[in-house]
Coordinates of C-alpha atoms in Angstrom, one line a residue:
M1 CA 0.1 8.6 -27.1
G2 CA -2.8 10.1 -25.3
L3 CA -2.4 10.0 -21.5
E4 CA 1.3 9.1 -22.0
N5 CA 2.1 12.3 -23.9
R6 CA 4.0 14.3 -21.3
D7 CA 4.3 17.5 -23.4
A8 CA 0.5 17.5 -24.1
L9 CA -0.3 16.9 -20.4
Q10 CA 2.1 19.7 -19.3
L11 CA 0.4 22.1 -21.8
L12 CA -3.1 21.1 -20.5
R13 CA -2.0 21.4 -16.9
A14 CA -0.6 24.9 -17.5
A15 CA -4.0 26.0 -18.7
F16 CA -5.3 25.5 -15.1
D17 CA -2.6 27.6 -13.3
E18 CA -3.4 30.3 -10.7
E19 CA -4.1 32.9 -13.4
A20 CA -6.7 30.6 -15.0
A21 CA -9.4 31.5 -12.3
R22 CA -8.4 35.1 -11.8
D23 CA -11.8 36.6 -12.8
A24 CA -14.9 36.0 -15.0
D25 CA -12.9 36.8 -18.2
S26 CA -10.1 34.3 -17.3
F27 CA -9.9 30.8 -18.8
V28 CA -11.9 29.1 -16.1
G29 CA -14.4 32.0 -16.1
R30 CA -14.9 31.5 -19.9
F31 CA -15.4 27.8 -19.3
Y32 CA -18.2 28.4 -16.8
T33 CA -19.9 30.9 -19.1
R34 CA -19.8 28.4 -21.9
W35 CA -21.1 25.6 -19.7
F36 CA -24.0 27.7 -18.3
S37 CA -24.9 28.7 -21.9
L38 CA -25.2 25.0 -22.8
D39 CA -27.6 24.5 -19.9
V40 CA -28.9 27.7 -18.3
A41 CA -30.5 25.7 -15.4
L42 CA -27.0 24.9 -14.2
R43 CA -26.3 28.4 -13.0
D44 CA -28.9 28.1 -10.2
L45 CA -26.9 25.2 -8.7
F46 CA -23.9 27.4 -8.0
P47 CA -23.3 30.4 -5.7
P48 CA -23.8 34.0 -7.0
D49 CA -20.1 34.8 -6.5
M50 CA -18.1 32.3 -8.5
A51 CA -14.6 33.5 -7.5
R52 CA -14.0 30.7 -5.0
Q53 CA -15.6 28.1 -7.2
R54 CA -13.3 29.1 -10.1
A55 CA -10.2 28.9 -7.9
A56 CA -11.1 25.5 -6.5
F57 CA -11.9 24.1 -9.9
A58 CA -8.6 25.4 -11.4
H59 CA -6.6 24.1 -8.5
A60 CA -8.2 20.6 -8.6
L61 CA -7.7 20.2 -12.4
N62 CA -4.1 21.5 -12.1
W63 CA -3.5 18.8 -9.5
V64 CA -5.2 16.1 -11.5
Y65 CA -3.1 16.8 -14.6
G66 CA 0.0 17.0 -12.5
E67 CA -0.6 13.5 -11.2
L68 CA -1.3 12.2 -14.7
L69 CA 1.9 13.9 -15.8
A70 CA 3.8 12.0 -13.1
Q71 CA 2.0 8.8 -14.3
R72 CA 0.2 8.4 -11.0
A73 CA -3.3 7.4 -11.9
Q74 CA -4.6 5.9 -8.7
A75 CA -4.7 9.1 -6.6
P76 CA -6.5 11.3 -9.3
V77 CA -9.1 8.5 -10.0
A78 CA -9.9 8.2 -6.3
F79 CA -10.1 12.1 -6.0
L80 CA -12.4 12.4 -9.1
A81 CA -14.6 9.6 -7.8
Q82 CA -15.0 11.5 -4.5
L83 CA -15.8 14.7 -6.4
G84 CA -18.4 12.9 -8.5
R85 CA -20.2 11.5 -5.4
D86 CA -19.9 14.9 -3.7
H87 CA -21.4 16.8 -6.6
R88 CA -24.7 15.0 -6.1
K89 CA -25.4 17.6 -3.4
Y90 CA -25.7 20.3 -6.1
G91 CA -28.3 18.3 -8.0
V92 CA -25.8 17.5 -10.8
A93 CA -27.2 14.8 -13.1
P94 CA -25.5 12.6 -15.7
K95 CA -26.5 14.9 -18.6
H96 CA -24.5 17.7 -16.9
Y97 CA -21.3 15.8 -17.3
E98 CA -21.9 15.7 -21.1
T99 CA -22.1 19.5 -21.3
L100 CA -19.2 19.8 -18.8
H101 CA -17.0 17.7 -21.2
Q102 CA -18.2 19.7 -24.2
A103 CA -17.6 23.1 -22.5
L104 CA -14.1 22.1 -21.2
Y105 CA -12.9 20.7 -24.5
T106 CA -14.1 23.7 -26.5
T107 CA -12.7 26.2 -24.0
L108 CA -9.3 24.4 -23.9
R109 CA -9.1 24.3 -27.7
D110 CA -9.8 28.0 -27.9
E111 CA -7.4 28.8 -25.1
L112 CA -4.4 26.9 -26.6
A113 CA -5.1 28.1 -30.1
E114 CA -2.1 27.5 -32.3
A115 CA -0.6 25.1 -29.7
W116 CA -3.6 22.8 -30.3
T117 CA -2.2 19.9 -32.3
D118 CA -3.6 16.5 -33.2
A119 CA -1.5 15.0 -30.3
V120 CA -2.9 17.6 -27.8
D121 CA -6.4 16.9 -29.1
E122 CA -6.0 13.2 -28.4
T123 CA -4.6 13.8 -24.9
A124 CA -7.3 16.3 -24.1
R125 CA -10.1 14.0 -25.3
Q126 CA -8.7 11.0 -23.3
S127 CA -8.1 13.1 -20.1
L128 CA -11.5 14.7 -20.2
N129 CA -13.1 11.3 -20.9
L130 CA -11.3 10.1 -17.7
I131 CA -12.3 13.1 -15.6
T132 CA -16.0 13.3 -16.5
G133 CA -16.3 9.5 -16.8
V134 CA -15.0 8.7 -13.4
M135 CA -17.0 11.5 -11.8
S136 CA -20.2 10.5 -13.5
G137 CA -19.7 6.8 -12.9
A138 CA -19.0 7.3 -9.2
A139 CA -22.0 9.5 -8.7
D140 CA -24.3 7.0 -10.5
A141 CA -22.9 4.0 -8.6
D142 CA -23.2 5.6 -5.1
E143 CA -26.3 4.4 -3.3
G144 CA -25.7 6.5 -0.2
P145 CA -27.4 9.8 0.6
A146 CA -26.3 12.9 -1.3
W147 CA -26.0 14.9 1.9
W148 CA -26.3 14.8 5.7
D149 CA -28.2 17.4 7.8
G150 CA -27.3 18.3 11.3
T151 CA -28.0 20.7 14.1
V152 CA -25.4 22.9 15.8
I153 CA -25.4 22.1 19.5
E154 CA -22.3 24.1 20.7
H155 CA -20.3 27.1 19.4
L156 CA -17.2 27.9 21.3
R157 CA -15.2 31.1 20.5
V158 CA -11.7 30.1 21.4
S159 CA -9.9 33.1 20.0
R160 CA -10.6 36.3 18.2
D161 CA -11.0 34.5 14.8
L162 CA -11.2 30.9 15.8
A163 CA -14.3 28.8 16.8
V164 CA -15.0 25.2 17.6
I165 CA -18.4 24.0 16.4
R166 CA -20.1 20.8 17.4
L167 CA -23.1 19.3 15.6
Q168 CA -25.5 16.4 16.1
L169 CA -26.2 14.9 12.6
D170 CA -29.6 13.4 11.9
R171 CA -27.8 10.2 10.8
A172 CA -24.2 9.2 11.3
L173 CA -21.6 10.2 8.6
H174 CA -19.0 7.5 7.9
Y175 CA -15.6 8.9 7.0
H176 CA -11.9 8.0 7.6
P177 CA -10.1 10.2 10.1
G178 CA -8.3 12.9 8.1
Q179 CA -10.9 13.2 5.4
Y180 CA -12.8 16.5 4.8
V181 CA -16.4 17.3 3.8
N182 CA -18.2 20.2 2.0
V183 CA -20.4 22.2 4.3
A184 CA -23.3 24.6 3.7
I185 CA -24.6 26.9 6.5
P186 CA -27.9 28.8 6.6
Q187 CA -26.3 32.2 6.7
C188 CA -24.7 31.7 3.2
P189 CA -27.0 29.5 1.0
R190 CA -25.3 27.6 -1.9
R191 CA -21.8 28.7 -0.7
W192 CA -20.2 25.3 0.2
R193 CA -16.9 25.3 2.0
Y194 CA -14.5 22.4 2.8
L195 CA -14.1 21.7 6.5
T196 CA -12.4 18.7 8.2
P197 CA -13.9 16.8 11.2
A198 CA -11.7 17.2 14.2
I199 CA -12.8 13.9 15.7
P200 CA -13.1 10.4 14.4
P201 CA -16.5 9.2 13.1
D202 CA -19.1 8.9 15.8
E203 CA -21.9 6.2 15.4
S204 CA -24.2 8.5 17.3
G205 CA -23.9 11.3 14.7
G206 CA -21.7 13.7 16.7
I207 CA -19.2 15.7 14.7
E208 CA -16.8 18.7 15.4
F209 CA -15.2 21.3 13.3
H210 CA -12.5 23.9 14.0
V211 CA -12.8 27.1 11.9
R212 CA -10.7 30.2 11.4
A213 CA -12.2 33.3 10.0
V214 CA -10.4 34.3 6.8
P215 CA -10.2 38.0 6.0
G216 CA -12.9 38.6 3.4
G217 CA -14.2 35.1 3.7
L218 CA -18.0 35.3 3.8
V219 CA -18.6 31.8 5.0
S220 CA -15.7 31.4 7.5
N221 CA -16.6 34.8 9.1
A222 CA -20.3 33.8 9.4
I223 CA -19.3 30.5 11.0
V224 CA -17.0 32.1 13.6
G225 CA -19.1 35.2 14.3
E226 CA -22.8 34.3 13.6
T227 CA -23.3 30.6 14.1
R228 CA -25.6 29.7 17.0
P229 CA -26.9 26.5 18.6
G230 CA -30.0 25.4 16.7
D231 CA -28.6 26.3 13.2
R232 CA -29.1 23.6 10.6
W233 CA -26.0 22.6 8.5
R234 CA -25.7 20.4 5.5
L235 CA -22.7 18.2 4.8
S236 CA -21.5 16.4 1.7
S237 CA -19.9 13.0 1.3
P238 CA -16.2 12.8 2.5
H239 CA -13.1 13.5 0.5
G240 CA -9.4 12.9 0.9
A241 CA -7.0 10.1 1.4
M242 CA -4.7 11.4 4.2
Q243 CA -3.9 8.6 6.6
V244 CA -1.3 7.0 8.8
D245 CA -0.1 3.5 7.9
R246 CA 0.4 1.9 11.3
D247 CA 2.9 -0.5 9.7
G248 CA 4.6 2.2 7.7
G249 CA 7.1 3.6 10.2
D250 CA 7.2 6.6 12.4
V251 CA 5.3 9.8 11.7
L252 CA 5.8 13.5 11.4
M253 CA 2.7 15.7 11.6
V254 CA 2.8 19.5 10.9
A255 CA -0.4 21.4 11.7
G256 CA -0.9 25.1 11.1
S257 CA -3.8 26.7 13.1
T258 CA -7.1 24.9 12.3
G259 CA -5.1 22.5 10.1
L260 CA -4.8 20.7 13.4
A261 CA -8.3 19.2 12.9
P262 CA -7.5 16.3 10.5
L263 CA -4.4 15.4 12.4
R264 CA -6.2 15.6 15.7
S265 CA -8.8 13.2 14.3
I266 CA -6.1 10.8 13.2
V267 CA -4.3 10.9 16.5
M268 CA -7.6 10.3 18.4
D269 CA -8.2 7.3 16.2
L270 CA -4.7 5.9 16.7
A271 CA -5.3 6.2 20.5
R272 CA -7.7 3.2 20.2
W273 CA -4.7 1.0 19.7
A274 CA -2.2 -0.2 22.3
H275 CA 0.8 0.0 19.9
N276 CA 1.4 2.7 17.3
P277 CA 4.4 4.2 15.4
R278 CA 5.9 7.2 17.1
V279 CA 4.2 10.4 16.1
H280 CA 5.8 13.8 16.5
M281 CA 3.5 16.7 15.9
F282 CA 4.5 20.4 15.4
F283 CA 1.4 22.6 16.1
G284 CA 1.8 26.2 15.0
G285 CA -0.1 29.5 15.2
R286 CA 0.7 33.2 14.9
Y287 CA 0.4 33.8 18.7
P288 CA 0.7 31.5 21.7
C289 CA -3.0 32.0 22.4
E290 CA -3.9 30.6 19.0
L291 CA -2.5 27.2 19.9
Y292 CA -6.1 26.7 21.0
D293 CA -6.2 22.9 21.6
L294 CA -2.9 22.2 23.4
R295 CA -4.8 20.9 26.4
T296 CA -6.4 18.2 24.4
L297 CA -3.1 17.3 22.8
W298 CA -1.5 17.2 26.3
Q299 CA -4.3 14.8 27.5
I300 CA -3.8 12.5 24.6
A301 CA 0.0 12.6 24.9
A302 CA -0.2 12.0 28.7
H303 CA -1.8 8.6 28.1
N304 CA -0.1 7.6 24.8
P305 CA 3.7 7.7 25.0
W306 CA 4.0 7.3 21.2
L307 CA 2.8 10.9 20.8
S308 CA 5.0 14.0 21.4
V309 CA 3.9 17.5 20.6
S310 CA 6.0 20.6 19.9
P311 CA 4.1 24.0 20.1
V312 CA 5.3 26.7 17.7
S313 CA 4.2 30.3 17.5
E314 CA 5.4 33.1 15.1
Y315 CA 5.4 35.7 17.9
T316 CA 6.8 35.3 21.4
S317 CA 3.9 36.9 23.3
D318 CA 0.2 37.3 23.0
P319 CA -1.6 40.5 21.9
A320 CA -3.8 42.4 24.2
W321 CA -7.1 40.9 23.0
A322 CA -5.9 37.4 24.1
G323 CA -7.2 38.2 27.6
D324 CA -10.8 38.0 26.4
Y325 CA -10.4 34.3 25.5
P326 CA -9.6 31.0 27.4
D327 CA -6.0 30.4 28.5
V328 CA -4.7 27.6 26.3
T329 CA -1.5 26.9 28.3
P330 CA -1.4 23.2 29.1
P331 CA 0.1 21.6 32.2
R332 CA 3.8 20.7 32.0
G333 CA 4.5 17.7 29.8
L334 CA 4.6 19.0 26.2
H335 CA 7.8 20.2 24.6
V336 CA 8.8 23.8 25.3
R337 CA 7.1 26.2 22.8
Q338 CA 9.4 27.4 20.1
T339 CA 9.2 30.7 18.1
G340 CA 9.4 30.9 14.3
R341 CA 7.8 29.8 11.1
L342 CA 6.7 26.2 11.1
A343 CA 8.7 25.4 8.0
D344 CA 11.9 26.7 9.7
V345 CA 11.3 25.1 13.0
V346 CA 10.5 21.7 11.6
T347 CA 13.4 21.5 9.2
K348 CA 15.8 22.7 12.0
Y349 CA 15.7 19.1 13.2
G350 CA 16.6 17.6 9.9
N351 CA 14.8 16.3 6.8
W352 CA 12.6 13.7 8.6
S353 CA 13.3 11.4 5.6
D354 CA 12.6 8.3 7.6
R355 CA 9.0 9.4 8.5
Q356 CA 5.6 9.3 7.1
I357 CA 4.9 13.1 6.8
L358 CA 1.4 14.7 7.0
I359 CA 1.1 18.5 6.6
C360 CA -2.2 20.4 7.2
G361 CA -3.0 24.1 7.2
G362 CA -3.3 27.0 4.9
P363 CA -2.1 26.6 1.3
D364 CA 0.9 28.9 1.8
M365 CA 2.1 27.1 4.9
V366 CA 1.6 23.7 3.3
R367 CA 3.6 24.7 0.2
A368 CA 6.4 26.3 2.3
T369 CA 6.8 23.4 4.6
K370 CA 6.6 20.8 1.9
A371 CA 9.3 22.7 -0.2
A372 CA 11.5 23.1 2.9
L373 CA 11.3 19.4 3.7
I374 CA 12.1 18.4 0.1
A375 CA 15.0 20.8 0.0
K376 CA 16.4 19.2 3.1
G377 CA 16.1 15.7 1.5
A378 CA 12.6 14.4 2.4
P379 CA 11.3 12.1 -0.3
P380 CA 8.2 13.8 -1.9
E381 CA 6.4 10.5 -2.1
Q382 CA 6.4 10.3 1.7
I383 CA 4.6 13.7 2.1
Q384 CA 0.8 13.8 2.4
H385 CA -1.5 16.8 2.2
D386 CA -4.9 17.5 0.7
P387 CA -4.9 18.2 -3.1
L388 CA -6.8 21.4 -2.5
S389 CA -4.1 22.9 -0.2
G390 CA -0.8 22.1 -1.7

C-alpha cells in the first residue's frame, strides 16, 4: 500500500513527535549522529548547538507525515521543494541526500524495532524517496542564487524585547507576501533563523523584519540587542504558502506579537487594489505597549475601508519600563482595545466559519487559537498557518 497505508504513516509520524528531538540521545539526535558519521564533512555545515536544528527537523517531518496521512500531497511537496532550494545555502549537494536517506531509513528501522514490518518498510522507503527526491530535485532545478546578502540600514528598538530591522539587499529578493526566509547574522555564524518580511517585495531591494527576543534565544537576542547599521546579513530563498484569495471570501487574521509581520505584508499588498474582501485583524501582545505597529495599521485602515483592526492585550496597563519606548497609541479610528488571550477574544465573536483564517505568532498561540476556532466550528481546511508554527 505504501503511501496509502495509514497505520504505517501514523507510526512513522509518531517517531517525529516533540520528544524525538529532546537531546543528542533522542531519535533525531541519533539520526544526525549517523548522518554525520556517513559524511564527516557535513558536520561543518551545521551550527555547533544542534538543539534548534533537531527541533525544527522533527517538527517539519511530523507535519509532512501528517499531511501524507491526511492524503494531502500538494502542500508537503511544495514545502519539501522549498526546503530543498533553501538548503543550498548550507552547501548541501546531491550526494548528501543519498546519505540523508540512508541515515533516516536506518535510524527509523532501529527506532521502531519490533513494529517494523514489511508494510512499514514499504511505506518508509516510499515516503523517504518522496522527501529526499523532491528536495534534491528542487535544489538541482533551481537556477536562482543560493542566498541574498544585504546591509542593515536601520535598527529601531520599539520595546524592551522588540526591534524593527530594515536592510538594503544587494539584489532584490522575490517572494510572495506572507512567506518567510532563513536569516544568518554576523554575531551568530551558521545559526540560521526563520524571519518573515513585514513588507511586500521591493524591486529596489529594501526589506524589513520585526523580531522579538526569545528568552535563551541566542540569535533573537543578538538581533534585538546587538544589531547595528552596517551589519551584513545573509538571507535564504523564501518559504511558505500563506496567502489571501481575493476571490475566496472575507478574511480573519490573528497576529500575536511579531506574528504581525506576514499579515502586515499581505495587508500592504492588498492595499494596491481598489476592491478586496473584508479583512478583520486581531493584533495581540502581552502589554498595550507591545502593540508596536498600531499606527501603521491605523494608517492602512484609514485609507482602506475593507480593513478593520482590533487590538488585544493580556494585561490592562503597561509596565514601568514602557516609558523608555515610543508611545504606540494610534489616533482614534481602530476598535477599542480588548483584554484577554487572543484565542478567547477571537472566539468570543463566533467561529468565523465563513472566513479565510490566517494565524501568525508563537507556536503556543497558533495552536491554542486554531484549536479554539475548530472547537467553535471553524473548518480546519480554512485555517492557514506556517508548518513550523502550528
